[in-house]
CSV table of C-alpha atoms in Angstrom, one decimal:
chain,number,residue,atom,x,y,z
O,62,UNK,CA,-3.0,10.3,13.2
O,63,UNK,CA,-6.2,8.4,14.1
O,64,UNK,CA,-9.7,9.0,12.7
O,65,UNK,CA,-12.8,7.2,13.5
O,66,UNK,CA,-15.7,8.7,11.6
O,67,UNK,CA,-18.8,8.0,9.9
O,68,UNK,CA,-18.1,10.3,6.8
O,69,UNK,CA,-16.0,9.4,3.8
O,70,UNK,CA,-12.8,10.5,3.4
O,71,UNK,CA,-10.3,11.7,0.4
O,72,UNK,CA,-7.2,9.6,0.5
O,73,UNK,CA,-5.1,12.2,-1.5
O,74,UNK,CA,-6.0,15.0,0.8
O,75,UNK,CA,-5.6,12.9,3.9
O,76,UNK,CA,-2.1,11.6,2.9
O,77,UNK,CA,-0.9,15.1,1.8
O,78,UNK,CA,-1.8,16.4,5.0
O,79,UNK,CA,0.6,14.3,6.5
O,80,UNK,CA,3.2,13.9,4.1
O,81,UNK,CA,3.6,17.9,3.9
O,82,UNK,CA,5.0,17.8,7.3
O,83,UNK,CA,7.9,15.5,6.4
O,84,UNK,CA,10.1,16.3,3.4
O,85,UNK,CA,12.3,13.4,4.3
O,86,UNK,CA,9.5,11.1,3.5
O,87,UNK,CA,10.2,9.2,0.2
O,88,UNK,CA,7.7,6.3,0.6
O,89,UNK,CA,4.0,6.1,1.4
O,90,UNK,CA,2.3,2.8,1.4
O,91,UNK,CA,-1.3,2.5,2.1
O,92,UNK,CA,-4.3,0.2,2.1
O,93,UNK,CA,-7.9,1.1,1.4
O,94,UNK,CA,-10.6,-1.5,2.4
O,95,UNK,CA,-14.0,-1.3,0.6
O,96,UNK,CA,-17.6,-2.7,1.1
O,97,UNK,CA,-17.6,-5.5,-1.5
O,98,UNK,CA,-20.8,-6.5,-3.4
O,99,UNK,CA,-20.5,-10.3,-2.6
O,100,UNK,CA,-19.4,-12.1,0.5
O,101,UNK,CA,-19.6,-15.7,1.2
O,102,UNK,CA,-21.4,-16.3,-2.1
O,103,UNK,CA,-24.2,-13.9,-1.0
O,104,UNK,CA,-24.9,-10.5,-2.8
O,105,UNK,CA,-24.3,-7.5,-0.4
O,106,UNK,CA,-26.3,-4.4,-0.4
O,107,UNK,CA,-24.6,-2.5,2.4
O,108,UNK,CA,-23.1,-3.0,5.8
O,109,UNK,CA,-23.8,-1.4,9.1
O,110,UNK,CA,-20.5,-1.1,11.0
O,111,UNK,CA,-20.9,-0.9,14.7
O,112,UNK,CA,-17.7,0.4,16.6
O,113,UNK,CA,-16.8,0.5,20.4
O,114,UNK,CA,-15.1,4.1,19.7
O,115,UNK,CA,-13.0,4.6,22.9
O,116,UNK,CA,-11.6,1.2,22.8
O,117,UNK,CA,-10.8,1.4,19.0
O,118,UNK,CA,-8.9,4.6,19.7
O,119,UNK,CA,-6.7,2.8,22.3
O,120,UNK,CA,-6.3,-0.2,20.3
O,121,UNK,CA,-5.3,2.0,17.2
O,122,UNK,CA,-2.8,3.8,19.4
O,123,UNK,CA,-1.4,0.5,20.8
O,124,UNK,CA,-0.9,-0.8,17.0
O,125,UNK,CA,0.7,2.5,16.0
O,126,UNK,CA,3.1,2.4,18.9
O,127,UNK,CA,3.9,-1.3,18.1
O,128,UNK,CA,4.7,-0.5,14.4
O,129,UNK,CA,7.0,2.4,15.6
O,130,UNK,CA,9.0,-0.1,17.8
O,131,UNK,CA,9.4,-2.4,15.0
O,132,UNK,CA,10.0,0.1,12.1
O,133,UNK,CA,11.5,3.5,11.5
O,134,UNK,CA,8.4,5.4,10.5
O,135,UNK,CA,8.0,9.1,10.2
O,136,UNK,CA,4.4,9.1,10.5
O,137,UNK,CA,1.1,6.9,10.3
O,138,UNK,CA,-2.5,7.4,9.7
O,139,UNK,CA,-5.6,5.1,10.4
O,140,UNK,CA,-9.0,6.3,9.3
O,141,UNK,CA,-11.7,3.7,10.0
O,142,UNK,CA,-15.3,4.5,9.1
O,143,UNK,CA,-18.4,3.2,11.0
O,144,UNK,CA,-22.2,3.1,10.6
O,145,UNK,CA,-24.1,2.4,7.3
O,146,UNK,CA,-22.1,1.9,4.4
O,147,UNK,CA,-23.1,1.1,0.9
O,148,UNK,CA,-21.5,-1.3,-1.7
O,149,UNK,CA,-18.0,0.2,-3.0
O,150,UNK,CA,-17.8,2.7,-0.1
O,151,UNK,CA,-14.5,2.9,1.7
O,152,UNK,CA,-14.2,1.5,5.1
O,153,UNK,CA,-10.5,1.8,6.0
O,154,UNK,CA,-7.4,3.7,5.1
O,155,UNK,CA,-4.2,2.9,6.6
O,156,UNK,CA,-1.0,5.0,5.4
O,157,UNK,CA,2.6,4.6,6.6
O,158,UNK,CA,5.1,7.1,5.9
O,159,UNK,CA,8.8,6.5,6.0
O,160,UNK,CA,12.1,7.3,4.3
O,161,UNK,CA,12.2,4.3,2.3
O,162,UNK,CA,9.8,1.6,0.8
O,163,UNK,CA,10.5,-1.4,2.9
O,164,UNK,CA,9.5,0.2,6.2
O,165,UNK,CA,6.2,1.5,4.8
O,166,UNK,CA,5.2,-1.6,3.2
O,167,UNK,CA,5.7,-3.9,6.1
O,168,UNK,CA,4.2,-1.6,8.9
O,169,UNK,CA,1.2,-1.1,6.5
O,170,UNK,CA,0.6,-4.8,6.3
O,171,UNK,CA,1.3,-5.3,10.0
O,172,UNK,CA,-1.2,-2.6,11.1
O,173,UNK,CA,-3.9,-4.1,8.9
O,174,UNK,CA,-3.3,-7.6,10.4
O,175,UNK,CA,-3.3,-6.3,13.9
O,176,UNK,CA,-6.5,-4.2,13.2
O,177,UNK,CA,-8.4,-7.1,11.7
O,178,UNK,CA,-7.7,-9.1,14.7
O,179,UNK,CA,-8.3,-6.6,17.6
O,180,UNK,CA,-10.0,-3.4,16.5
O,181,UNK,CA,-13.6,-3.4,18.0
O,182,UNK,CA,-15.8,-3.1,15.0
O,183,UNK,CA,-18.4,-5.5,14.0
O,184,UNK,CA,-19.9,-5.7,10.4
O,185,UNK,CA,-23.5,-6.5,10.0
O,186,UNK,CA,-23.9,-7.4,6.5
O,187,UNK,CA,-27.4,-6.8,4.5
O,188,UNK,CA,-28.5,-9.0,1.6
O,189,UNK,CA,-31.9,-8.3,0.4
O,190,UNK,CA,-34.1,-8.5,3.4
O,191,UNK,CA,-31.7,-10.5,5.6
O,192,UNK,CA,-28.6,-9.6,7.5
O,193,UNK,CA,-25.8,-11.2,9.2
O,194,UNK,CA,-23.0,-10.5,11.8
O,195,UNK,CA,-19.6,-11.3,10.5
O,196,UNK,CA,-16.4,-12.1,12.3
O,197,UNK,CA,-12.9,-11.9,10.7
O,198,UNK,CA,-11.7,-15.3,9.8
O,199,UNK,CA,-8.3,-14.6,11.5
S,268,UNK,CA,-19.7,-0.8,37.3
S,269,UNK,CA,-20.9,-0.2,33.6
S,270,UNK,CA,-21.3,-3.2,31.5
S,271,UNK,CA,-21.6,-2.5,27.6
S,272,UNK,CA,-22.9,-5.0,24.9
S,273,UNK,CA,-21.8,-5.0,21.2
S,274,UNK,CA,-23.1,-6.5,17.9
S,275,UNK,CA,-25.5,-9.4,18.2
S,276,UNK,CA,-24.7,-9.6,22.0
S,277,UNK,CA,-27.2,-6.5,22.2
S,278,UNK,CA,-30.0,-8.8,20.5
S,279,UNK,CA,-29.7,-11.0,23.2
S,280,UNK,CA,-29.5,-8.7,26.3
S,281,UNK,CA,-31.9,-6.2,24.7
S,282,UNK,CA,-29.8,-3.5,25.9
S,283,UNK,CA,-26.4,-1.6,25.1
S,284,UNK,CA,-25.3,-1.0,28.6
S,285,UNK,CA,-26.4,-1.3,32.1
S,286,UNK,CA,-25.1,-0.8,35.5
S,287,UNK,CA,-24.3,-3.9,37.8
S,288,UNK,CA,-24.2,-3.8,41.5
S,289,UNK,CA,-20.6,-4.5,42.8
S,290,UNK,CA,-22.1,-6.7,45.7
S,291,UNK,CA,-23.0,-9.4,43.2
S,292,UNK,CA,-19.9,-9.4,41.1
S,293,UNK,CA,-16.3,-9.2,42.4
S,294,UNK,CA,-14.4,-10.3,39.5
S,295,UNK,CA,-14.5,-11.5,35.6
S,296,UNK,CA,-15.5,-15.0,36.5
S,297,UNK,CA,-18.3,-13.6,38.8
S,298,UNK,CA,-19.4,-11.5,35.9
S,299,UNK,CA,-19.6,-14.5,33.6
S,300,UNK,CA,-21.8,-16.3,36.1
S,301,UNK,CA,-24.0,-13.3,36.7
S,302,UNK,CA,-24.7,-12.5,33.0
S,303,UNK,CA,-25.4,-16.1,32.0
S,304,UNK,CA,-27.9,-16.6,34.7
S,305,UNK,CA,-29.4,-13.2,33.7
S,306,UNK,CA,-29.2,-13.7,29.8
S,307,UNK,CA,-29.4,-17.9,29.6
S,308,UNK,CA,-29.1,-17.2,25.6
S,309,UNK,CA,-25.6,-16.2,26.3
S,310,UNK,CA,-24.7,-19.5,28.0
S,311,UNK,CA,-24.0,-21.4,24.8
S,312,UNK,CA,-21.5,-18.5,23.4
S,313,UNK,CA,-19.7,-18.6,26.8
S,314,UNK,CA,-19.3,-22.1,26.7
S,315,UNK,CA,-17.9,-22.1,23.0
S,316,UNK,CA,-15.5,-19.2,24.0
S,317,UNK,CA,-16.9,-16.8,21.4
S,318,UNK,CA,-17.4,-14.1,24.0
S,319,UNK,CA,-14.6,-11.3,24.1
S,320,UNK,CA,-14.1,-9.0,27.3
S,321,UNK,CA,-12.5,-5.9,27.8
S,322,UNK,CA,-12.0,-3.8,31.0
S,323,UNK,CA,-11.5,-0.1,30.5
S,324,UNK,CA,-10.8,-0.6,26.9
S,325,UNK,CA,-8.3,-3.5,27.1
S,326,UNK,CA,-8.8,-7.0,26.1
S,327,UNK,CA,-8.8,-9.2,29.3
S,328,UNK,CA,-8.4,-13.1,29.0
S,329,UNK,CA,-7.7,-14.0,32.7
S,330,UNK,CA,-9.8,-13.6,35.7
S,331,UNK,CA,-9.4,-10.1,37.2
S,332,UNK,CA,-11.0,-8.2,40.1
S,333,UNK,CA,-13.5,-5.5,39.2
S,334,UNK,CA,-14.0,-2.1,40.7
S,335,UNK,CA,-16.8,0.0,40.8
S,336,UNK,CA,-15.5,2.5,38.3
S,337,UNK,CA,-14.6,-0.1,35.7
S,338,UNK,CA,-16.1,-0.1,32.2
S,339,UNK,CA,-16.8,-3.7,31.0
S,340,UNK,CA,-17.4,-4.5,27.5
S,341,UNK,CA,-18.9,-8.0,26.3
S,342,UNK,CA,-18.5,-8.5,22.6
S,343,UNK,CA,-18.2,-11.1,19.8
S,344,UNK,CA,-15.1,-11.6,17.5
S,345,UNK,CA,-14.4,-8.3,15.7
S,346,UNK,CA,-14.8,-7.7,12.1
S,347,UNK,CA,-13.2,-4.4,11.2
S,348,UNK,CA,-11.0,-3.3,8.3
E,40,UNK,CA,-3.6,1.2,-16.7
E,41,UNK,CA,-0.4,2.5,-17.3
E,42,UNK,CA,0.5,6.4,-17.4
E,43,UNK,CA,3.6,7.9,-18.0
E,44,UNK,CA,3.6,11.6,-17.7
E,45,UNK,CA,5.0,14.9,-16.5
E,46,UNK,CA,2.0,16.3,-14.8
E,47,UNK,CA,1.2,15.5,-11.2
E,48,UNK,CA,-1.7,13.3,-10.3
E,49,UNK,CA,-4.3,12.9,-7.7
E,50,UNK,CA,-4.3,9.4,-6.1
E,51,UNK,CA,-8.0,9.5,-5.0
E,52,UNK,CA,-9.1,10.4,-8.4
E,53,UNK,CA,-6.8,7.9,-10.2
E,54,UNK,CA,-7.8,5.0,-7.8
E,55,UNK,CA,-11.5,5.8,-7.8
E,56,UNK,CA,-11.6,5.9,-11.6
E,57,UNK,CA,-10.6,2.1,-11.6
E,58,UNK,CA,-12.4,1.1,-8.3
E,59,UNK,CA,-15.8,2.1,-9.7
E,60,UNK,CA,-15.5,-0.4,-12.4
E,61,UNK,CA,-15.1,-3.3,-10.0
E,62,UNK,CA,-17.8,-3.7,-7.2
E,63,UNK,CA,-16.2,-7.1,-6.1
E,64,UNK,CA,-12.8,-5.2,-5.2
E,65,UNK,CA,-12.4,-4.9,-1.6
E,66,UNK,CA,-8.7,-4.2,-1.3
E,67,UNK,CA,-6.5,-1.5,-2.8
E,68,UNK,CA,-2.8,-1.6,-1.8
E,69,UNK,CA,-1.0,1.4,-3.1
E,70,UNK,CA,2.6,2.8,-3.1
E,71,UNK,CA,3.4,6.4,-3.6
E,72,UNK,CA,7.0,7.3,-4.1
E,73,UNK,CA,8.2,11.0,-3.6
E,74,UNK,CA,11.3,13.2,-4.0
E,75,UNK,CA,13.1,13.3,-0.7
E,76,UNK,CA,15.0,16.3,0.6
E,77,UNK,CA,18.1,14.1,1.2
E,78,UNK,CA,19.8,11.4,-0.4
E,79,UNK,CA,23.2,9.9,0.5
E,80,UNK,CA,23.8,12.6,3.0
E,81,UNK,CA,23.3,15.5,0.6
E,82,UNK,CA,20.6,18.0,0.6
E,83,UNK,CA,18.2,17.5,-2.6
E,84,UNK,CA,16.5,20.6,-4.2
E,85,UNK,CA,15.0,18.8,-7.3
E,86,UNK,CA,15.6,15.8,-9.6
E,87,UNK,CA,15.4,15.4,-13.1
E,88,UNK,CA,13.9,12.2,-14.0
E,89,UNK,CA,14.7,11.1,-17.5
E,90,UNK,CA,12.5,8.2,-19.3
E,91,UNK,CA,12.6,5.9,-22.3
E,92,UNK,CA,9.1,6.2,-22.9
E,93,UNK,CA,8.2,3.3,-25.4
E,94,UNK,CA,10.4,1.0,-23.5
E,95,UNK,CA,9.0,1.9,-20.2
E,96,UNK,CA,5.4,1.4,-21.4
E,97,UNK,CA,6.3,-2.1,-22.5
E,98,UNK,CA,8.2,-3.0,-19.1
E,99,UNK,CA,5.1,-1.8,-17.2
E,100,UNK,CA,2.8,-3.9,-19.3
E,101,UNK,CA,5.2,-6.9,-18.7
E,102,UNK,CA,5.4,-6.3,-15.0
E,103,UNK,CA,1.7,-6.2,-14.6
E,104,UNK,CA,1.3,-9.5,-16.8
E,105,UNK,CA,3.6,-11.1,-14.4
E,106,UNK,CA,1.6,-9.9,-11.4
E,107,UNK,CA,-1.5,-11.2,-13.0
E,108,UNK,CA,0.0,-14.6,-13.4
E,109,UNK,CA,1.0,-14.7,-9.7
E,110,UNK,CA,-2.1,-13.1,-8.1
E,111,UNK,CA,-5.7,-13.0,-8.9
E,112,UNK,CA,-6.1,-9.1,-9.5
E,113,UNK,CA,-9.1,-7.3,-10.5
E,114,UNK,CA,-7.0,-4.5,-12.1
E,115,UNK,CA,-3.9,-2.4,-11.4
E,116,UNK,CA,-2.5,1.2,-12.0
E,117,UNK,CA,0.9,2.3,-12.6
E,118,UNK,CA,1.6,6.3,-12.8
E,119,UNK,CA,5.4,7.2,-13.3
E,120,UNK,CA,6.3,10.8,-13.9
E,121,UNK,CA,9.3,12.1,-15.6
E,122,UNK,CA,11.0,15.6,-16.0
E,123,UNK,CA,11.9,18.0,-13.3
E,124,UNK,CA,10.7,17.2,-10.0
E,125,UNK,CA,10.8,19.4,-6.8
E,126,UNK,CA,11.4,18.1,-3.4
E,127,UNK,CA,8.1,16.5,-2.0
E,128,UNK,CA,6.9,15.8,-5.5
E,129,UNK,CA,5.3,12.5,-6.1
E,130,UNK,CA,7.2,10.3,-8.6
E,131,UNK,CA,5.3,7.2,-8.8
E,132,UNK,CA,1.8,5.6,-7.8
E,133,UNK,CA,1.5,1.9,-7.9
E,134,UNK,CA,-2.0,0.4,-7.0
E,135,UNK,CA,-3.4,-3.0,-7.0
E,136,UNK,CA,-7.1,-4.0,-7.1
E,137,UNK,CA,-8.1,-7.4,-5.6
E,138,UNK,CA,-11.1,-8.9,-3.6
E,139,UNK,CA,-8.9,-9.7,-0.7
E,140,UNK,CA,-6.1,-7.8,0.9
E,141,UNK,CA,-3.4,-10.4,0.6
E,142,UNK,CA,-3.3,-10.3,-3.1
E,143,UNK,CA,-3.3,-6.6,-3.5
E,144,UNK,CA,-0.4,-6.2,-0.8
E,145,UNK,CA,1.8,-8.8,-2.3
E,146,UNK,CA,1.4,-7.8,-5.9
E,147,UNK,CA,1.9,-4.0,-5.2
E,148,UNK,CA,5.2,-4.8,-3.5
E,149,UNK,CA,6.1,-7.2,-6.3
E,150,UNK,CA,5.4,-4.6,-9.1
E,151,UNK,CA,7.5,-1.9,-7.1
E,152,UNK,CA,10.4,-4.3,-6.9
E,153,UNK,CA,10.5,-5.1,-10.6
E,154,UNK,CA,9.8,-1.3,-11.6
E,155,UNK,CA,12.9,-0.4,-9.5
E,156,UNK,CA,14.9,-2.9,-11.1
E,157,UNK,CA,13.8,-2.8,-14.8
E,158,UNK,CA,11.8,0.4,-15.7
E,159,UNK,CA,14.2,2.6,-17.8
E,160,UNK,CA,14.0,5.9,-15.7
E,161,UNK,CA,17.2,7.7,-14.6
E,162,UNK,CA,17.2,10.2,-11.7
E,163,UNK,CA,19.6,13.3,-11.9
E,164,UNK,CA,19.8,14.7,-8.6
E,165,UNK,CA,20.4,18.5,-8.0
E,166,UNK,CA,22.1,19.6,-4.9
E,167,UNK,CA,22.8,23.3,-4.8
E,168,UNK,CA,25.0,23.9,-8.1
E,169,UNK,CA,26.0,20.2,-8.4
E,170,UNK,CA,24.1,17.3,-9.8
E,171,UNK,CA,24.5,13.7,-9.9
E,172,UNK,CA,23.0,10.6,-11.9
E,173,UNK,CA,21.8,7.8,-9.5
E,174,UNK,CA,21.2,4.1,-9.9
E,175,UNK,CA,18.9,2.0,-7.8
E,176,UNK,CA,20.8,-0.2,-5.2
E,177,UNK,CA,18.8,-3.3,-6.0
I,30,UNK,CA,19.6,1.0,-37.2
I,31,UNK,CA,18.9,3.7,-34.6
I,32,UNK,CA,20.8,3.9,-31.4
I,33,UNK,CA,19.5,5.9,-28.5
I,34,UNK,CA,21.6,7.1,-25.4
I,35,UNK,CA,20.2,7.8,-22.1
I,36,UNK,CA,21.2,9.6,-18.8
I,37,UNK,CA,25.0,10.3,-18.4
I,38,UNK,CA,25.9,8.1,-21.7
I,39,UNK,CA,24.6,11.1,-23.6
I,40,UNK,CA,27.3,13.1,-22.0
I,41,UNK,CA,29.7,10.9,-23.5
I,42,UNK,CA,28.3,10.5,-26.8
I,43,UNK,CA,27.1,14.1,-26.9
I,44,UNK,CA,24.0,13.1,-28.8
I,45,UNK,CA,20.7,11.3,-27.9
I,46,UNK,CA,20.4,9.0,-30.9
I,47,UNK,CA,22.2,8.4,-34.1
I,48,UNK,CA,21.8,6.2,-37.0
I,49,UNK,CA,24.4,3.5,-37.5
I,50,UNK,CA,25.0,1.7,-40.9
I,51,UNK,CA,24.6,-2.2,-40.7
I,52,UNK,CA,27.5,-3.0,-42.9
I,53,UNK,CA,29.7,-2.0,-40.0
I,54,UNK,CA,27.7,-3.8,-37.2
I,55,UNK,CA,26.2,-7.1,-37.6
I,56,UNK,CA,25.2,-8.0,-34.1
I,57,UNK,CA,25.4,-6.8,-30.5
I,58,UNK,CA,29.0,-7.6,-29.8
I,59,UNK,CA,29.8,-5.8,-32.9
I,60,UNK,CA,28.0,-2.9,-31.8
I,61,UNK,CA,30.0,-2.6,-28.5
I,62,UNK,CA,33.2,-2.7,-30.3
I,63,UNK,CA,31.9,-0.1,-32.8
I,64,UNK,CA,30.6,2.3,-30.1
I,65,UNK,CA,33.8,2.0,-27.8
I,66,UNK,CA,36.0,2.8,-30.8
I,67,UNK,CA,33.9,5.7,-31.6
I,68,UNK,CA,33.3,6.9,-27.9
I,69,UNK,CA,36.7,5.8,-26.1
I,70,UNK,CA,35.3,7.2,-22.9
I,71,UNK,CA,32.6,4.4,-22.9
I,72,UNK,CA,35.1,1.6,-22.7
I,73,UNK,CA,35.8,1.7,-18.9
I,74,UNK,CA,32.1,1.4,-18.3
I,75,UNK,CA,31.8,-1.4,-20.9
I,76,UNK,CA,34.4,-3.4,-19.0
I,77,UNK,CA,32.7,-3.0,-15.7
I,78,UNK,CA,29.5,-4.2,-17.4
I,79,UNK,CA,27.6,-1.0,-16.2
I,80,UNK,CA,26.0,-0.5,-19.6
I,81,UNK,CA,22.7,-2.1,-20.3
I,82,UNK,CA,21.4,-3.0,-23.8
I,83,UNK,CA,17.8,-3.0,-25.2
I,84,UNK,CA,16.8,-4.0,-28.6
I,85,UNK,CA,13.2,-3.0,-29.5
I,86,UNK,CA,12.5,-2.0,-25.8
I,87,UNK,CA,13.6,-5.4,-24.6
I,88,UNK,CA,16.5,-6.0,-22.4
I,89,UNK,CA,19.4,-8.0,-24.3
I,90,UNK,CA,22.2,-9.8,-22.3
I,91,UNK,CA,23.2,-12.3,-24.9
I,92,UNK,CA,24.7,-11.6,-28.5
I,93,UNK,CA,21.9,-11.0,-30.8
I,94,UNK,CA,22.0,-10.4,-34.6
I,95,UNK,CA,20.9,-6.8,-35.6
I,96,UNK,CA,18.6,-5.9,-38.3
I,97,UNK,CA,18.2,-2.4,-40.0
I,98,UNK,CA,14.8,-1.7,-38.5
I,99,UNK,CA,15.9,-2.3,-34.8
I,100,UNK,CA,16.0,0.3,-32.4
I,101,UNK,CA,18.8,-0.1,-30.0
I,102,UNK,CA,19.3,1.6,-26.6
I,103,UNK,CA,22.3,2.0,-24.5
I,104,UNK,CA,21.9,3.1,-20.9
I,105,UNK,CA,23.2,3.0,-17.2
I,106,UNK,CA,21.5,1.3,-14.5
I,107,UNK,CA,17.9,2.5,-13.9
I,108,UNK,CA,16.7,4.6,-10.9
I,109,UNK,CA,12.9,4.8,-11.4
I,110,UNK,CA,10.4,4.5,-8.6
């Protein structure tokens, strides 16, 4: 399941929606990314997250396909927000559903790596009255 | 073909997207030359290889022929997640 | 934060409670373990999870201390249920809170490894009218 | 001292905990002998080293002296998580 949205999400609800389809799932590993109050030693107020929607969808599908080739997953979920996000807001949720722990852990980490490298999102960080475009270090 | 710009590239082009006539631009290398002539401020980023290109939502590195229905995107390194 | 309880939990609520104390946290990695409908090729109906409470608390504290020695964590959470749990019920939630992703991922995995090995819980699985005590393979 | 039993060990001892007199048992090795005499069905598990011991909620492998206030736990391999 892939969602690219402005709105916040409830990770319990989103994970349950998928989990209840799979009684053979014993392991859900997930990652939530948040807007931090500080970056590169500057106090962050908020970010504006721009997205190239059609491409983000395509890239997420590709990432999930790759993960499914590498691990035996029962299901997976990516929710990525865009737009104006205040400090402490959730940015992203990745959750991987598998029978056993190893698969869900490794695939969740893999999806996050890939997402940071290839997903077409751009963060514009606001500090006081200044702002700056970021790029991921890896 | 349609060209889309993202993040701070838009501050240089002053627009989010535009139509470019295929007569002027046959392939990706031609497009690079065309836009650096049109937007000289892009030149230094082109040289530093900071710009990313996608054709129809797929990353493109090598030179590729372009057709009239293609959607091209030009953007800086990503920072999602 | 360590909780050993019979009741179910809401992972969104539990994670938010801790996250809101730390505006410098950008990364929360978590693992949820569930009762699966099948184990060792047998159809599972429910489990009864026995716990040695005082020792479980002590062991969880030790695990969290170890994780804090190895990684820079802002906070961490272990919720482990006990008692009768039906198929699809949550058993455990481990969540690790850090500035950046790497620390939260690695420490969450580490805590789960340690927990599976040392936490004094015993699963009694019920299949039809039979039942069987399990032990973790690693 | 107090001895606590968990999981299927309880099915052998038929109780969850009991008090043992310190005169009979001075240390962990003494306790092992004492309980296998009291509960012969535990012997094969003791031999296979399936049993785990904790003193005051800490795992113990080596022989250790026991005191009257100690809480000893005897249990099979764990299966949490």
